[in-house]
XYZ file of C-alpha atoms in Angstrom:
603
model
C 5.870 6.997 42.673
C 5.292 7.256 46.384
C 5.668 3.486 48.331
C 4.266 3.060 52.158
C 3.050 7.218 52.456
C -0.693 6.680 53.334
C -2.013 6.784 56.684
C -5.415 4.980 56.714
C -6.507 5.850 60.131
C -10.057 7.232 58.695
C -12.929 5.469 58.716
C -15.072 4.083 55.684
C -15.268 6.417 53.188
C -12.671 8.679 54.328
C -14.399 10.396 57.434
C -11.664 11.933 59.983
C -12.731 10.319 63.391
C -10.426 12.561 65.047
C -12.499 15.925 63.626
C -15.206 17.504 65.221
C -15.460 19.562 68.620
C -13.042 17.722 70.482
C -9.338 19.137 70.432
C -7.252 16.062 69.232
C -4.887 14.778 71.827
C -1.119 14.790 70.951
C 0.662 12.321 73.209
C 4.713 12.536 72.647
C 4.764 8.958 71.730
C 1.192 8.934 69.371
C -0.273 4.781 68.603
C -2.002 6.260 66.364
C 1.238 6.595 64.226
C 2.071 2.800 65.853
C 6.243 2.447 66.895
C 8.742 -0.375 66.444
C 6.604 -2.672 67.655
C 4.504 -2.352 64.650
C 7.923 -3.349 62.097
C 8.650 -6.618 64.051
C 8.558 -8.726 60.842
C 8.005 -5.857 58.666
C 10.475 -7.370 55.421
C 9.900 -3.664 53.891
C 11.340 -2.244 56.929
C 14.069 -5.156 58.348
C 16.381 -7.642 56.771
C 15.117 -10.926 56.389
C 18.730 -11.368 58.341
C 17.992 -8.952 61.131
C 14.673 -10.930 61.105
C 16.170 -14.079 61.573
C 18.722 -13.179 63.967
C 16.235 -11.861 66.420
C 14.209 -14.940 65.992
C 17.128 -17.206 67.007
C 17.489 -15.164 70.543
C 13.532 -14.913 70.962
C 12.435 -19.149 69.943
C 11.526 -21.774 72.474
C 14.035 -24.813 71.972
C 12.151 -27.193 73.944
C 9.273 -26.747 71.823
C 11.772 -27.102 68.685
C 13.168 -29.788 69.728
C 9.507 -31.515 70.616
C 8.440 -30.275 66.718
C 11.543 -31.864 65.448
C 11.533 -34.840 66.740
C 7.582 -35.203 65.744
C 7.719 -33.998 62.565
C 11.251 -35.407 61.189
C 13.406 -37.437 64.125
C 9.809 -40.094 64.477
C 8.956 -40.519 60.836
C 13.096 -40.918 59.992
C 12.989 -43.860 62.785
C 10.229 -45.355 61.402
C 11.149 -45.122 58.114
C 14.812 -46.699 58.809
C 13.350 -49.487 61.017
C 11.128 -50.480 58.169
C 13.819 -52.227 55.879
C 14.876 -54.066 59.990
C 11.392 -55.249 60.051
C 11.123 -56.811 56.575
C 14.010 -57.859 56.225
C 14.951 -59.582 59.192
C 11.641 -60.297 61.108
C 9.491 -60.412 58.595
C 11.527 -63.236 56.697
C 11.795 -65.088 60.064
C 8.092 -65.469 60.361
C 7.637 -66.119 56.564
C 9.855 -68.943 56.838
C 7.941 -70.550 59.793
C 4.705 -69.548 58.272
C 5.258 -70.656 54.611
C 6.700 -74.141 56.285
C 3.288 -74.682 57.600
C 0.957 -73.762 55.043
C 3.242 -73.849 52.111
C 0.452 -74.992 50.002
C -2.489 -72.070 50.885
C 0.694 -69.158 51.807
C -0.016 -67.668 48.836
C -3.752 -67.053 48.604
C -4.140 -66.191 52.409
C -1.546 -63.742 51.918
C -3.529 -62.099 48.941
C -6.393 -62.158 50.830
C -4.879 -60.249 53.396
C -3.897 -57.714 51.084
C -6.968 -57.542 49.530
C -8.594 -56.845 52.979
C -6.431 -54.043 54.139
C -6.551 -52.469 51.154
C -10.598 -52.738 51.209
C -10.351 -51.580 54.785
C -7.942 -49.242 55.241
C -6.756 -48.587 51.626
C -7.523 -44.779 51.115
C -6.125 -43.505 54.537
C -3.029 -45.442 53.685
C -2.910 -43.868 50.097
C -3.823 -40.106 51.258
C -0.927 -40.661 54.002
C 1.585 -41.790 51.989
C 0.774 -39.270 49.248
C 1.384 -36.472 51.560
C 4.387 -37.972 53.162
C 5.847 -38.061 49.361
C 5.100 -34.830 49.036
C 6.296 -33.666 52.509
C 9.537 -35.462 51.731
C 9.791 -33.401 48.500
C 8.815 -30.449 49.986
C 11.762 -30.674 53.362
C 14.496 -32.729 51.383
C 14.598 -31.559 47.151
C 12.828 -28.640 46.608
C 13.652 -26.235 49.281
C 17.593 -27.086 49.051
C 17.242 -27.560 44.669
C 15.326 -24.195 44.758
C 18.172 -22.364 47.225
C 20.968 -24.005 44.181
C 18.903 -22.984 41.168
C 17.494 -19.754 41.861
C 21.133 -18.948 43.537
C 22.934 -19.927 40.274
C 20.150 -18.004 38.183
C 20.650 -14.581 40.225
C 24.118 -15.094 40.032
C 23.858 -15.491 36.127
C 21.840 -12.905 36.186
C 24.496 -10.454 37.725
C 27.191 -11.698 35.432
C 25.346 -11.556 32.387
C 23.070 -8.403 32.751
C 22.310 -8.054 28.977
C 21.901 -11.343 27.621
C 19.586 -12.099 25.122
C 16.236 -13.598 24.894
C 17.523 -17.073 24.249
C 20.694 -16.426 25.819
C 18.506 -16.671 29.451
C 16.202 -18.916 28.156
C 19.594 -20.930 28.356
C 21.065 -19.587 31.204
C 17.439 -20.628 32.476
C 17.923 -24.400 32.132
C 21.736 -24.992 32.748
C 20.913 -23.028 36.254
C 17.754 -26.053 36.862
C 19.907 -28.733 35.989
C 22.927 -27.352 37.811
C 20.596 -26.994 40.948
C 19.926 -30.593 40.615
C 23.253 -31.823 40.076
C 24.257 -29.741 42.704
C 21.465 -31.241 45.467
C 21.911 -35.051 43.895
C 26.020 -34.889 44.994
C 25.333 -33.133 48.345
C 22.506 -36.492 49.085
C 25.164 -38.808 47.504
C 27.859 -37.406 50.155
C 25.168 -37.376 53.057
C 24.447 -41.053 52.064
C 28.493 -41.759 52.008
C 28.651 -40.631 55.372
C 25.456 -42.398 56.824
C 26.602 -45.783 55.490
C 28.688 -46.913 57.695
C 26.228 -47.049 60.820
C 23.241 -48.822 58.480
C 21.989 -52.036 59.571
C 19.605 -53.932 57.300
C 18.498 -56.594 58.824
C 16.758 -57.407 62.289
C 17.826 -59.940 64.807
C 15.831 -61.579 67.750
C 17.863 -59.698 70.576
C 16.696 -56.451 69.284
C 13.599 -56.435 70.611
C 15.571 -56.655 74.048
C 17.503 -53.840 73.211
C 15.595 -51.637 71.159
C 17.392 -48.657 71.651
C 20.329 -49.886 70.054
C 17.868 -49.772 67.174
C 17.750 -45.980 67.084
C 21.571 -44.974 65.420
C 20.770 -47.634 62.844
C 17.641 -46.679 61.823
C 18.535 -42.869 61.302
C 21.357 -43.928 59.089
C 18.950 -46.392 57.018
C 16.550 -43.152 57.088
C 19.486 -41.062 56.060
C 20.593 -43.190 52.831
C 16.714 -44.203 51.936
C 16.043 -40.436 51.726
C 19.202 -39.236 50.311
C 18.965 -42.117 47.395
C 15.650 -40.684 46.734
C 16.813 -37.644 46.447
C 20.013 -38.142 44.172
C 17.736 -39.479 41.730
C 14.520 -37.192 42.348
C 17.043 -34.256 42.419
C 17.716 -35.002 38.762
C 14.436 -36.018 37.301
C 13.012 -32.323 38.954
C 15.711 -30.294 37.199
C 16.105 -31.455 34.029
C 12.159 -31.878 33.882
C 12.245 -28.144 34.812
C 14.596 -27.019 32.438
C 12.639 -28.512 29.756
C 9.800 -26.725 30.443
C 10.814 -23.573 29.852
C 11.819 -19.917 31.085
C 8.918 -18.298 31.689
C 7.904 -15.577 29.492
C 5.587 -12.409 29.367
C 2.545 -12.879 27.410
C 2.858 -10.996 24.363
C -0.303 -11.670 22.762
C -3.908 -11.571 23.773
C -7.306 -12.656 22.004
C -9.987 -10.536 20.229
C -13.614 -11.595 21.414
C -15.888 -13.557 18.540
C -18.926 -11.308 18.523
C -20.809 -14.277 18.659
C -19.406 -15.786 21.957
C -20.759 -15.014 25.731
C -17.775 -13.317 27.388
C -17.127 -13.676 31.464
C -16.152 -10.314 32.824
C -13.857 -11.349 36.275
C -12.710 -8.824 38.285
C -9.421 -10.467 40.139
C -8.042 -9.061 43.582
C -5.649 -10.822 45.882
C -3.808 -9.730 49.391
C -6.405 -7.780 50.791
C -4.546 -8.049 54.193
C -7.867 -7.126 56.295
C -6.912 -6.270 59.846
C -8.729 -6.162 63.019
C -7.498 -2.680 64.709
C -9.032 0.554 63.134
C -4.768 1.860 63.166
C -3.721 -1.592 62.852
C -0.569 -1.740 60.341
C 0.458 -5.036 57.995
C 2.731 -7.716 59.068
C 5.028 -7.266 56.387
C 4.795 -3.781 55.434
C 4.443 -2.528 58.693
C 4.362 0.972 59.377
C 5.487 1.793 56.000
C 2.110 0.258 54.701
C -1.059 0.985 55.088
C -3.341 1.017 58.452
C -6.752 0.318 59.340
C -9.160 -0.987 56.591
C -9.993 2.348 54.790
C -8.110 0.995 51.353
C -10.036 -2.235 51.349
C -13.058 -0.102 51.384
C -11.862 2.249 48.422
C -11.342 -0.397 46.329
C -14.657 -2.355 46.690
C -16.777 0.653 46.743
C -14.712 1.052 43.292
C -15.722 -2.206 42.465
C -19.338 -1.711 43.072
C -19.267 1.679 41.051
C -17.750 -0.110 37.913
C -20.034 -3.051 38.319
C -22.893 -0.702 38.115
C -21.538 0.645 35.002
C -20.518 -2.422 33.394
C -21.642 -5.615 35.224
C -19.030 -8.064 36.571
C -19.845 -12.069 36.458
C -17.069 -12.785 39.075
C -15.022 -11.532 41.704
C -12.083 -13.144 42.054
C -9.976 -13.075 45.937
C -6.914 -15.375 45.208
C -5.848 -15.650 48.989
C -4.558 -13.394 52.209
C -8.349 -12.108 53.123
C -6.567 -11.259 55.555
C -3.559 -10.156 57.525
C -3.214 -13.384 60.183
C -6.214 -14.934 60.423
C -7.961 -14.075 63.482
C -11.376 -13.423 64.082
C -11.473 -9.823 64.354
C -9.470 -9.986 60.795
C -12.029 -12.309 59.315
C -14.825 -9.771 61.124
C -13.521 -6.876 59.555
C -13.321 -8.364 55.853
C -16.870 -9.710 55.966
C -18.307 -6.795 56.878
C -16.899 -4.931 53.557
C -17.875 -7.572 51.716
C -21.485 -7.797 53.546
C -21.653 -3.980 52.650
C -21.581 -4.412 49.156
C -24.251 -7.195 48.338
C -24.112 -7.104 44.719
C -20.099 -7.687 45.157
C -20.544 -10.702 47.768
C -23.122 -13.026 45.724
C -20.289 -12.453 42.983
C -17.503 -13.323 44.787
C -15.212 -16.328 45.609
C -12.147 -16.543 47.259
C -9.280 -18.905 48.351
C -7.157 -19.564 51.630
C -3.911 -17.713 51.314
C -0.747 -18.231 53.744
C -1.386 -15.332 55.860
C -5.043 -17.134 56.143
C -3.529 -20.043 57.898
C -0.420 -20.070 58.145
C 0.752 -16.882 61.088
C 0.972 -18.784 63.962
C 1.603 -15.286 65.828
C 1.581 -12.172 64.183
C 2.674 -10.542 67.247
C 5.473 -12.763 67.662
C 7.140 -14.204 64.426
C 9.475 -16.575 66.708
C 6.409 -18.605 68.050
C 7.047 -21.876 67.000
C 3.457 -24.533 66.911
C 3.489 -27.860 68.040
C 1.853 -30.398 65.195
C -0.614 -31.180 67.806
C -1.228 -27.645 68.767
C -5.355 -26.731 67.996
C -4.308 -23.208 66.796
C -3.645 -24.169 63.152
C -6.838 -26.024 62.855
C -8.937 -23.199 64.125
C -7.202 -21.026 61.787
C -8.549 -23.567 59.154
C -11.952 -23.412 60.657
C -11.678 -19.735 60.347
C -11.412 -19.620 56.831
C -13.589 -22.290 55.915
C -16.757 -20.676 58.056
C -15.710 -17.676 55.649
C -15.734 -19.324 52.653
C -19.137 -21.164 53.100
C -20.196 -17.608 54.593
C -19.779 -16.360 51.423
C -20.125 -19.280 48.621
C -21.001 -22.332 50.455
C -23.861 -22.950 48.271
C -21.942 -22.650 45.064
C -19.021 -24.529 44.854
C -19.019 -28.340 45.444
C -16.327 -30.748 46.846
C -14.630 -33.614 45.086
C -15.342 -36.688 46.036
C -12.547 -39.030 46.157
C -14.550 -41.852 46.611
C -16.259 -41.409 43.473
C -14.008 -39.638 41.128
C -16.555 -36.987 40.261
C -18.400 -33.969 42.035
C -19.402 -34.412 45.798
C -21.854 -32.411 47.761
C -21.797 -28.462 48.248
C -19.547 -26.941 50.790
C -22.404 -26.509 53.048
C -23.639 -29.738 52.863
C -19.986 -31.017 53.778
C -19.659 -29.176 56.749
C -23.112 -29.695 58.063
C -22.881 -33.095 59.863
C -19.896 -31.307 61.989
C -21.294 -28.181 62.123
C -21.861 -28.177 66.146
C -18.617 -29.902 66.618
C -16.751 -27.018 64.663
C -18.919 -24.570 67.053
C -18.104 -26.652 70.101
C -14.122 -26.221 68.985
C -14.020 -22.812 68.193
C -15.416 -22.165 71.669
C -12.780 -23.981 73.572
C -9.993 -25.016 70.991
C -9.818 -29.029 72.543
C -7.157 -30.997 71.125
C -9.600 -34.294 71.091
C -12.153 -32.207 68.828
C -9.332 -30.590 67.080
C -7.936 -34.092 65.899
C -11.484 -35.439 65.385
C -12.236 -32.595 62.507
C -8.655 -32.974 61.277
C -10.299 -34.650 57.922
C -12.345 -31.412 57.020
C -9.973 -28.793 55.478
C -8.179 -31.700 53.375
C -11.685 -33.202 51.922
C -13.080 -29.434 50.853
C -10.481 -29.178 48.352
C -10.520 -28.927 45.575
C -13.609 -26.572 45.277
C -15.065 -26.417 42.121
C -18.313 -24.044 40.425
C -19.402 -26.580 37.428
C -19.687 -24.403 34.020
C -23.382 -23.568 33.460
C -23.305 -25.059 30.239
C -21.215 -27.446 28.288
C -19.235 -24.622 26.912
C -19.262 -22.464 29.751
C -16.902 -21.600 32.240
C -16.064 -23.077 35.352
C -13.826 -22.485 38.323
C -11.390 -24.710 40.471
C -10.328 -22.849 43.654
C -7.343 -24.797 45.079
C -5.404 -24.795 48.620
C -1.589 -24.330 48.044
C -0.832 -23.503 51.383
C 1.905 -25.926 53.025
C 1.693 -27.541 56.537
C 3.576 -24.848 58.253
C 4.352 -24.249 62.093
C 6.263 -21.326 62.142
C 5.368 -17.922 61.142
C 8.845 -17.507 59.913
C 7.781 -20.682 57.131
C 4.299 -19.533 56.262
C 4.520 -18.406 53.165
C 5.714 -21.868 51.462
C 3.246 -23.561 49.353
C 2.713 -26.768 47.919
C -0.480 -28.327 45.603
C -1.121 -32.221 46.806
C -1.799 -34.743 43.521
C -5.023 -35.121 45.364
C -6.503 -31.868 44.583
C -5.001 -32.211 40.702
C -6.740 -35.545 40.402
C -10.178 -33.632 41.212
C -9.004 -31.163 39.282
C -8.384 -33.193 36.154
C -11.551 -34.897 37.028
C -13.505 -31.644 37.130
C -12.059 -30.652 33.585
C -12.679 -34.371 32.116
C -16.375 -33.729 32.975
C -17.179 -30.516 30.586
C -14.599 -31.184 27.647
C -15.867 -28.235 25.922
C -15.560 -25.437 28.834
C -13.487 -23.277 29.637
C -11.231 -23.023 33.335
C -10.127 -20.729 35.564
C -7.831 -22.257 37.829
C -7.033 -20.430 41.074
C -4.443 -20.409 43.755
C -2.905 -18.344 45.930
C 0.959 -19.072 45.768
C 3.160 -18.329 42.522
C 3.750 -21.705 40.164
C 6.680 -19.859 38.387
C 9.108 -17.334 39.152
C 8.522 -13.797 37.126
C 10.927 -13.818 34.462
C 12.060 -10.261 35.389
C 14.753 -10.254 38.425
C 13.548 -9.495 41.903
C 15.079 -7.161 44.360
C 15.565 -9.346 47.122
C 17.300 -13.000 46.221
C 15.021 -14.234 49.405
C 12.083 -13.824 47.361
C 12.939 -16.397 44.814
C 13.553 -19.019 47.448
C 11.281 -18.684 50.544
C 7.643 -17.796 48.982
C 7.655 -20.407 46.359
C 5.388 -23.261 45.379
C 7.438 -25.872 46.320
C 6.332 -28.514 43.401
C 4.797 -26.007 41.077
C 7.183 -27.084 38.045
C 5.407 -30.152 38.724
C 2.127 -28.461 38.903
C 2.736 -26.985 35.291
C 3.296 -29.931 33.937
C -0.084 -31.562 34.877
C -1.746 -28.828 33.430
C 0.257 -28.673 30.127
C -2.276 -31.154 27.890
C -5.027 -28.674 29.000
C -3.564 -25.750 28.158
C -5.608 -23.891 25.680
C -8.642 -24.492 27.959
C -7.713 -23.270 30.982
C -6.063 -19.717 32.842
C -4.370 -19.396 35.729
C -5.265 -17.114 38.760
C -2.930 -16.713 41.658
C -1.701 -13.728 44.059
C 0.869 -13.862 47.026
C 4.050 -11.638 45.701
C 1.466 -8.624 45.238
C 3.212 -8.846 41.651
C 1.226 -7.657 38.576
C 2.427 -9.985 35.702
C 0.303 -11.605 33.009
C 2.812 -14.613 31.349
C 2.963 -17.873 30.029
C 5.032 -21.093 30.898
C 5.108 -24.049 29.287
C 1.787 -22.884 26.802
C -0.099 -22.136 30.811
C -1.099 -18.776 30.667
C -0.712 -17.429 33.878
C -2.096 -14.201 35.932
C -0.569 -12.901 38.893
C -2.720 -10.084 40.545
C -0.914 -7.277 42.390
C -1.922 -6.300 46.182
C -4.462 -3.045 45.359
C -4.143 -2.887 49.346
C -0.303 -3.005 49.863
C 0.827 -2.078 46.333
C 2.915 1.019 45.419
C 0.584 4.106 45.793
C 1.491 6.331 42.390
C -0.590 9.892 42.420
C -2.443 8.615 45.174
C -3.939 5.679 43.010
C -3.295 1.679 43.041
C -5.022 -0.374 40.763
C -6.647 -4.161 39.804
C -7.255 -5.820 36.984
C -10.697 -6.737 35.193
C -10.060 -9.528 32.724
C -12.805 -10.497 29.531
C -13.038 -14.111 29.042
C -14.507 -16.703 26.324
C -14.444 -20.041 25.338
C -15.032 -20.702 21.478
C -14.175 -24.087 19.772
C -13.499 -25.518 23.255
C -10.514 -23.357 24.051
C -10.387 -20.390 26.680
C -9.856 -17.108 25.007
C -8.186 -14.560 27.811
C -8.370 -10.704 26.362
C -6.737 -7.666 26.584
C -7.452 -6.861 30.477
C -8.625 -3.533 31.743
C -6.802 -1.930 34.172
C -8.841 -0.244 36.880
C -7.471 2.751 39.466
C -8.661 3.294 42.917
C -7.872 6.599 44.287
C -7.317 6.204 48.098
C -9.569 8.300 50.159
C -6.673 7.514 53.143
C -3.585 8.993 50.617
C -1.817 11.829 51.974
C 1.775 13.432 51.036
């Protein structure tokens, strides 16, 4: 096996733009080979140590401080003040106001209820909903996932040849040791907070309100970490229960009397925008230019020819960080091969969204900043580029299907154009609303015992390219999920993603790989999808890992990177997978395995 040896510096089909008539210049430093500055944040060429060390010399602390105190230090103050507010103010002016109208208090006070929940009740449930899941994501899973997955590669290193069950063990006591680990580490952070809490509000503090400040970040401190002693627990043993993930040992035959789906599943694509343009991550031990992504679709169109495909499947990172000449480069393959395109439906993937630089992995974004929600607009123009007409929004408002992607973005369309040609911050914040409301996607089954498709966002709010690749699913996008499914109780669902919901049950090389890609809450995520679990399969890319598995009765599919994947005889490969649904449960077969010989490969 030969890992990071091809050059792609030719152009589509393989054509040598340096032959011809012209001697080829040979510089003593040649770009077209790239140099150091090319392996940055290459991970297959630095240490995710190295990595971070440079970043500490290179970041802005101003603009960390500024992110910190918006993101965290304002939301802790608020949240601390809260218990200030109700407790002592808020009783003060019950008292007076009860004394008055002691004998209507309780009716105008449900009216008032009643009012703000009619008025403002959804924008209040959508923002606490994501601030729950925020809080997960920052306080319990990132610190419970360091613990677990620590004391699973650690019993993984003491015990290399345990047994099935023996890990399956080892599995669960390493969960609910990463809990019990995270719930005493809160209960000592709230021992030390404790002393500075103040409960209750007085009338002098609205003289002094910045005495308020100390107080209200301990109350913040012991709100959070009593959330989190208790949350802590409930995630790991719930975890543990569920189940060590497991290959998938058996597949289905195909009734001869069922209509089988042929999907054809790619992820990672990594387009770039420079014709010797290397990979963020693999950097100049990966592949440059765009001459694989061609292989492998004109592959694609050959073997539809031969056999024809029903879908084409892009689970995420179209591209390599999200810029336009990226986004320019992939549509133009896929514009190339029409009969691909009309097939096709793809996903937002980290690398999508997420790179706030990829020239500079220390850049840190301000929340306010316009650049992440151009990179949003980006992908969404993309995505309605390609399938706008096909897949339809859920409608929260309704519990049931909304309008097509297109018609969504219509009524903003020459706003979006209007940002994207000057990046304002007012017209940034006034199309804030649009990349939350388009997700869940969702292509209805055809028939009542068809198949459909759910295409998900599990990309977490990130500001730092050093972050992007966390992910996180919000119980928004599950509740039009689970509405989607509850709609055509005899079909069949794929249900795609683009981060990981389980860790690979086979050990990974690097222990940063188990902690710092992950899907924060996808334990969680399993579970939701555990009472539909014979009628549904699940698509996802982002560790370029080729597995096929099952946790907790989800069958799972996890497609390699046929762009940045390990080159053996000059080949990489995908996957083609033969679907059916027959007494209302989704059969998955035996897949196909399909090899792309690189035009680009060279010894």
């Amino acid at each position: 096996m030969i890992i990071g040896s091809r050059k792609a510096t030719e152009d589509h089909h393989g054509s040598d733009p340096t032959s011809g008539p012209h001697p080829r210049l040979s510089p003593l430093i040649d770009p077209r080979h790239g140099d150091a500055e090319d392996d940055i944040a290459s991970t297959k060429s630095r240490s995710l140590l190295a990595i971070g060390g440079r970043l500490l010399t290179e970041i802005s602390l101003p603009k960390i401080v500024v992110a910190w105190g918006m993101l965290i230090g304002l939301p802790a103050v608020l949240l601390g003040l809260a218990p200030l507010v109700l407790l002592g103010w808020g009783a003060r002016i019950s008292e007076k106001f009860t004394a008055g109208f002691a004998g209507i208090s309780s009716l105008l006070i449900t009216i008032g209820l009643i009012a703000l929940a009619w008025v403002g009740g959804r924008p209040l449930l959508r923002g606490a909903e994501q601030g729950f899941w925020s809080l997960n994501a920052m306080a319990v899973q990132p610190v419970y996932a360091l613990f677990r997955e620590g004391l699973r590669h650690l019993a993984g290193r003491l015990i290399p040849g345990a047994g099935p069950r023996r890990r399956a063990h080892l599995y669960a006591a390493a969960a609910a040791g990463g809990g019990i680990l995270v719930s005493a580490l809160s209960f000592w952070l709230v021992r030390l907070a404790w002393p500075a809490t103040r409960w209750i509000g007085e009338a002098g503090d609205i003289l002094a309100p910045q005495g308020l400040m100390l107080p209200a970040l301990a109350n913040a401190v012991v709100i959070i970490g009593c959330y989190v002693m208790g949350a802590a627990l409930v995630w790991a043993f719930a975890d543990g229960a569920l189940g060590r993930p497991a290959d998938l040992m058996t597949f289905a035959d195909m009734p001869s009397d069922s209509r089988t789906w042929r999907v054809a599943h790619l992820s990672d694509l990594h387009a770039v925008g420079e014709r010797y343009g290397f990979r963020i991550e693999s950097g100049r031990t990966g592949p440059q230019g765009n001459g694989s992504l061609h292989d492998v679709l004109d592959r694609l169109k050959a073997l539809h020819l031969e056999q024809p495909l029903d879908l084409v499947l892009v689970t995420g990172d179209m591209t390599d960080a999200g810029r336009s000449a990226e986004w320019a480069e992939f549509l133009d393959a896929a514009a190339a091969h029409p009969c691909l395109a009309e097939r096709m439906l793809v996903l937002p993937g980290n690398h999508d969204v997420n790179v706030v630089d990829r020239a500079n992995p220390a850049r840190l974004e301000l929340p306010t900043s316009p650049g992440k929600r151009l990179r949003q607009l980006r992908t969404l123009s993309a995505i309605e580029a390609l399938h706008g007409d096909k897949v339809l929004c859920f409608d929260s408002n309704t519990g049931g299907f909304g309008p097509t992607l297109t018609e969504r973005l219509a009524p903003y369309r020459d706003g979006i154009e209007a940002f994207a040609d000057t990046g304002g911050l007012r017209q940034s914040l006034r199309l804030a609303r649009i990349w939350d409301e388009a997700f869940p996607m969702i292509v209805p089954p055809a028939t009542d015992d068809g198949l459909g498709v759910v295409l998900l966002n599990s990309n977490a709010e990130a500001h730092f390219s050093f972050t992007n690749a966390l992910g996180m699913i919000s119980a928004l996008q599950v509740r039009g999920l689970m509405a989607a499914v509850r709609q055509f109780p005899r079909a069949g669902w794929i249900v795609a993603l683009h981060h990981h919901l389980v860790e690979y049950p086979t050990p990974t090389q690097a222990f940063s790989e188990r902690i710092g890609t992950a899907l924060v809450n996808g334990s969680w995520f399993v579970r939701q999808l555990r009472l539909l679990a014979g009628r549904l399969v699940v698509f996802h890319g982002h560790r370029h890992t080729d597995w096929i598995g099952q946790c907790g009765g989800i069958r799972i599919v996890s497609a390699p990177s046929p762009v940045m994947g390990p080159v053996e005889d000059g080949c990489v490969s995908f996957l083609v997978h033969t679907l059916a649904v027959s007494g209302g449960n989704l059969l998955l077969a035996t897949p196909e395995r399909i090899e792309v010989r690189l035009s680009s490969y060279r010894d």
